[in-house]
């Protein structure tokens, strides 16, 4: 059976200009939506980026945070207003971020979420269309065409 994921948050025009601000803005937005601690999220984002390369190439980053108090996976997508330098696999700056939050305990779901999102994000047509989308609704429509997702209530 194909797993579906909550598509909980789209940030269509994140104005951050450096990695620190990107992570702060993401942590703040996610904490409001997921009712999780902003500081805890910020620490996890920074820590993951320091420990492993979160880039998947083509200007896209995909941090995957394992959270102890989350019931089902969440997908948060951010399009940056400008490219931001990150440590990347192809030495290209980042302008698209897909952050996955999932339970620490469910390794199968963690692997499925990462795999599904990486396949979607690595499609050139997908990234081109996302970059040219006009608003949140357009981004959501594009995502629905490329991945098995459902919009959160």
mmCIF file of C-alpha atoms in Angstrom:
data_model
loop_
_atom_site.group_PDB
_atom_site.id
_atom_site.type_symbol
_atom_site.label_atom_id
_atom_site.label_comp_id
_atom_site.label_asym_id
_atom_site.label_seq_id
_atom_site.Cartn_x
_atom_site.Cartn_y
_atom_site.Cartn_z
ATOM 1 C CA UNK A 1 0.000 0.000 0.000
ATOM 2 C CA UNK A 2 1.275 3.449 -0.886
ATOM 3 C CA UNK A 3 1.844 5.616 2.168
ATOM 4 C CA UNK A 4 0.304 9.101 2.180
ATOM 5 C CA UNK A 5 1.692 11.974 4.207
ATOM 6 C CA UNK A 6 0.163 15.007 5.808
ATOM 7 C CA UNK A 7 1.173 18.012 3.804
ATOM 8 C CA UNK A 8 0.990 20.321 6.732
ATOM 9 C CA UNK A 9 2.719 23.515 5.787
ATOM 10 C CA UNK A 10 3.918 25.384 2.721
ATOM 11 C CA UNK A 11 6.139 28.407 3.149
ATOM 12 C CA UNK A 12 6.114 29.871 -0.389
ATOM 13 C CA UNK A 13 8.523 32.788 0.016
ATOM 14 C CA UNK A 14 10.921 32.356 2.934
ATOM 15 C CA UNK A 15 13.034 35.514 3.013
ATOM 16 C CA UNK A 16 16.067 34.108 4.871
ATOM 17 C CA UNK A 17 19.475 34.908 3.410
ATOM 18 C CA UNK A 18 21.676 32.470 5.354
ATOM 19 C CA UNK A 19 21.418 28.962 6.797
ATOM 20 C CA UNK A 20 20.990 30.170 10.366
ATOM 21 C CA UNK A 21 17.985 32.298 9.424
ATOM 22 C CA UNK A 22 16.532 29.527 7.238
ATOM 23 C CA UNK A 23 16.602 27.147 10.209
ATOM 24 C CA UNK A 24 15.186 29.768 12.599
ATOM 25 C CA UNK A 25 12.310 30.550 10.236
ATOM 26 C CA UNK A 26 11.591 26.857 9.642
ATOM 27 C CA UNK A 27 11.682 26.038 13.364
ATOM 28 C CA UNK A 28 9.338 28.918 14.167
ATOM 29 C CA UNK A 29 6.792 27.979 11.490
ATOM 30 C CA UNK A 30 6.922 24.247 12.273
ATOM 31 C CA UNK A 31 6.613 24.819 16.023
ATOM 32 C CA UNK A 32 3.388 26.765 15.513
ATOM 33 C CA UNK A 33 1.888 24.164 13.199
ATOM 34 C CA UNK A 34 3.028 21.029 15.049
ATOM 35 C CA UNK A 35 2.844 22.348 18.612
ATOM 36 C CA UNK A 36 6.500 21.439 19.188
ATOM 37 C CA UNK A 37 9.216 23.452 20.886
ATOM 38 C CA UNK A 38 10.800 25.986 18.544
ATOM 39 C CA UNK A 39 14.206 25.732 20.221
ATOM 40 C CA UNK A 40 14.128 21.908 20.104
ATOM 41 C CA UNK A 41 13.384 22.024 16.370
ATOM 42 C CA UNK A 42 16.106 24.589 15.726
ATOM 43 C CA UNK A 43 18.678 22.458 17.555
ATOM 44 C CA UNK A 44 17.624 19.364 15.577
ATOM 45 C CA UNK A 45 17.830 21.204 12.238
ATOM 46 C CA UNK A 46 21.263 22.673 12.947
ATOM 47 C CA UNK A 47 22.545 19.390 14.369
ATOM 48 C CA UNK A 48 21.405 17.359 11.386
ATOM 49 C CA UNK A 49 22.950 19.797 8.930
ATOM 50 C CA UNK A 50 26.274 19.609 10.802
ATOM 51 C CA UNK A 51 26.235 15.800 11.042
ATOM 52 C CA UNK A 52 25.174 14.982 7.491
ATOM 53 C CA UNK A 53 24.592 16.653 4.181
ATOM 54 C CA UNK A 54 20.874 17.422 3.911
ATOM 55 C CA UNK A 55 21.158 18.431 0.261
ATOM 56 C CA UNK A 56 19.926 16.113 -2.472
ATOM 57 C CA UNK A 57 21.275 18.331 -5.262
ATOM 58 C CA UNK A 58 19.700 20.756 -7.747
ATOM 59 C CA UNK A 59 19.176 23.446 -5.090
ATOM 60 C CA UNK A 60 17.114 21.180 -2.828
ATOM 61 C CA UNK A 61 17.587 20.262 0.838
ATOM 62 C CA UNK A 62 15.666 17.550 2.656
ATOM 63 C CA UNK A 63 16.166 17.535 6.423
ATOM 64 C CA UNK A 64 14.440 14.644 8.184
ATOM 65 C CA UNK A 65 13.760 15.202 11.868
ATOM 66 C CA UNK A 66 12.902 12.287 14.109
ATOM 67 C CA UNK A 67 10.647 13.521 16.902
ATOM 68 C CA UNK A 68 9.590 11.492 19.937
ATOM 69 C CA UNK A 69 6.131 13.035 20.395
ATOM 70 C CA UNK A 70 4.666 12.987 16.893
ATOM 71 C CA UNK A 71 1.823 10.651 15.857
ATOM 72 C CA UNK A 72 2.222 10.612 12.084
ATOM 73 C CA UNK A 73 4.729 11.955 9.574
ATOM 74 C CA UNK A 74 4.468 15.579 8.536
ATOM 75 C CA UNK A 75 5.883 17.241 5.444
ATOM 76 C CA UNK A 76 6.821 20.916 5.500
ATOM 77 C CA UNK A 77 7.869 22.572 2.269
ATOM 78 C CA UNK A 78 9.662 25.904 1.945
ATOM 79 C CA UNK A 79 10.577 27.836 -1.158
ATOM 80 C CA UNK A 80 13.252 30.422 -0.437
ATOM 81 C CA UNK A 81 12.945 33.851 -2.024
ATOM 82 C CA UNK A 82 16.671 33.716 -2.841
ATOM 83 C CA UNK A 83 19.225 30.935 -3.080
ATOM 84 C CA UNK A 84 21.096 30.374 0.210
ATOM 85 C CA UNK A 85 24.575 28.814 0.436
ATOM 86 C CA UNK A 86 24.581 25.401 2.172
ATOM 87 C CA UNK A 87 27.027 22.509 2.212
ATOM 88 C CA UNK A 88 25.625 20.628 -0.768
ATOM 89 C CA UNK A 89 26.420 17.502 -2.770
ATOM 90 C CA UNK A 90 26.740 19.529 -5.981
ATOM 91 C CA UNK A 91 28.086 22.812 -4.544
ATOM 92 C CA UNK A 92 24.874 24.583 -5.570
ATOM 93 C CA UNK A 93 23.000 26.911 -3.182
ATOM 94 C CA UNK A 94 19.576 25.899 -1.854
ATOM 95 C CA UNK A 95 16.195 27.441 -2.658
ATOM 96 C CA UNK A 96 13.814 24.527 -1.973
ATOM 97 C CA UNK A 97 13.514 22.693 1.348
ATOM 98 C CA UNK A 98 11.336 19.715 2.155
ATOM 99 C CA UNK A 99 11.449 18.993 5.876
ATOM 100 C CA UNK A 100 10.047 15.665 7.058
ATOM 101 C CA UNK A 101 9.056 15.152 10.682
ATOM 102 C CA UNK A 102 8.432 11.606 11.828
ATOM 103 C CA UNK A 103 8.435 9.451 14.921
ATOM 104 C CA UNK A 104 11.767 8.218 16.282
ATOM 105 C CA UNK A 105 10.204 4.820 16.798
ATOM 106 C CA UNK A 106 8.875 4.101 13.297
ATOM 107 C CA UNK A 107 11.877 3.336 11.083
ATOM 108 C CA UNK A 108 9.768 1.862 8.258
ATOM 109 C CA UNK A 109 7.716 5.054 7.945
ATOM 110 C CA UNK A 110 10.906 7.134 8.215
ATOM 111 C CA UNK A 111 12.433 5.261 5.286
ATOM 112 C CA UNK A 112 9.218 5.431 3.228
ATOM 113 C CA UNK A 113 8.837 9.168 3.817
ATOM 114 C CA UNK A 114 12.426 9.941 2.878
ATOM 115 C CA UNK A 115 12.328 7.721 -0.189
ATOM 116 C CA UNK A 116 9.013 9.074 -1.497
ATOM 117 C CA UNK A 117 9.985 12.707 -1.012
ATOM 118 C CA UNK A 118 13.478 12.258 -2.482
ATOM 119 C CA UNK A 119 12.011 10.689 -5.645
ATOM 120 C CA UNK A 120 9.544 13.533 -6.041
ATOM 121 C CA UNK A 121 12.064 16.270 -5.334
ATOM 122 C CA UNK A 122 14.718 14.905 -7.682
ATOM 123 C CA UNK A 123 12.438 15.259 -10.717
ATOM 124 C CA UNK A 124 13.617 18.280 -12.684
ATOM 125 C CA UNK A 125 10.111 19.099 -13.916
ATOM 126 C CA UNK A 126 8.904 19.214 -10.309
ATOM 127 C CA UNK A 127 11.542 21.688 -9.117
ATOM 128 C CA UNK A 128 11.110 23.906 -12.177
ATOM 129 C CA UNK A 129 7.350 24.093 -11.681
ATOM 130 C CA UNK A 130 7.673 24.758 -7.940
ATOM 131 C CA UNK A 131 10.156 27.559 -8.567
ATOM 132 C CA UNK A 132 7.763 29.242 -10.994
ATOM 133 C CA UNK A 133 4.571 28.711 -8.940
ATOM 134 C CA UNK A 134 2.711 31.889 -8.006
ATOM 135 C CA UNK A 135 1.417 31.005 -4.547
ATOM 136 C CA UNK A 136 0.785 28.343 -1.900
ATOM 137 C CA UNK A 137 -2.204 26.866 -3.736
ATOM 138 C CA UNK A 138 -0.178 26.456 -6.927
ATOM 139 C CA UNK A 139 2.629 24.752 -5.006
ATOM 140 C CA UNK A 140 0.165 22.382 -3.358
ATOM 141 C CA UNK A 141 -1.414 21.501 -6.731
ATOM 142 C CA UNK A 142 2.000 20.742 -8.198
ATOM 143 C CA UNK A 143 2.917 18.578 -5.219
ATOM 144 C CA UNK A 144 -0.342 16.639 -5.509
ATOM 145 C CA UNK A 145 0.513 15.831 -9.115
ATOM 146 C CA UNK A 146 3.911 14.422 -8.164
ATOM 147 C CA UNK A 147 3.428 12.611 -4.845
ATOM 148 C CA UNK A 148 0.890 10.674 -2.802
ATOM 149 C CA UNK A 149 -0.001 13.412 -0.348
ATOM 150 C CA UNK A 150 -3.057 14.641 1.409
ATOM 151 C CA UNK A 151 -3.578 18.162 2.640
ATOM 152 C CA UNK A 152 -3.811 18.436 6.416
ATOM 153 C CA UNK A 153 -7.155 19.468 7.852
#
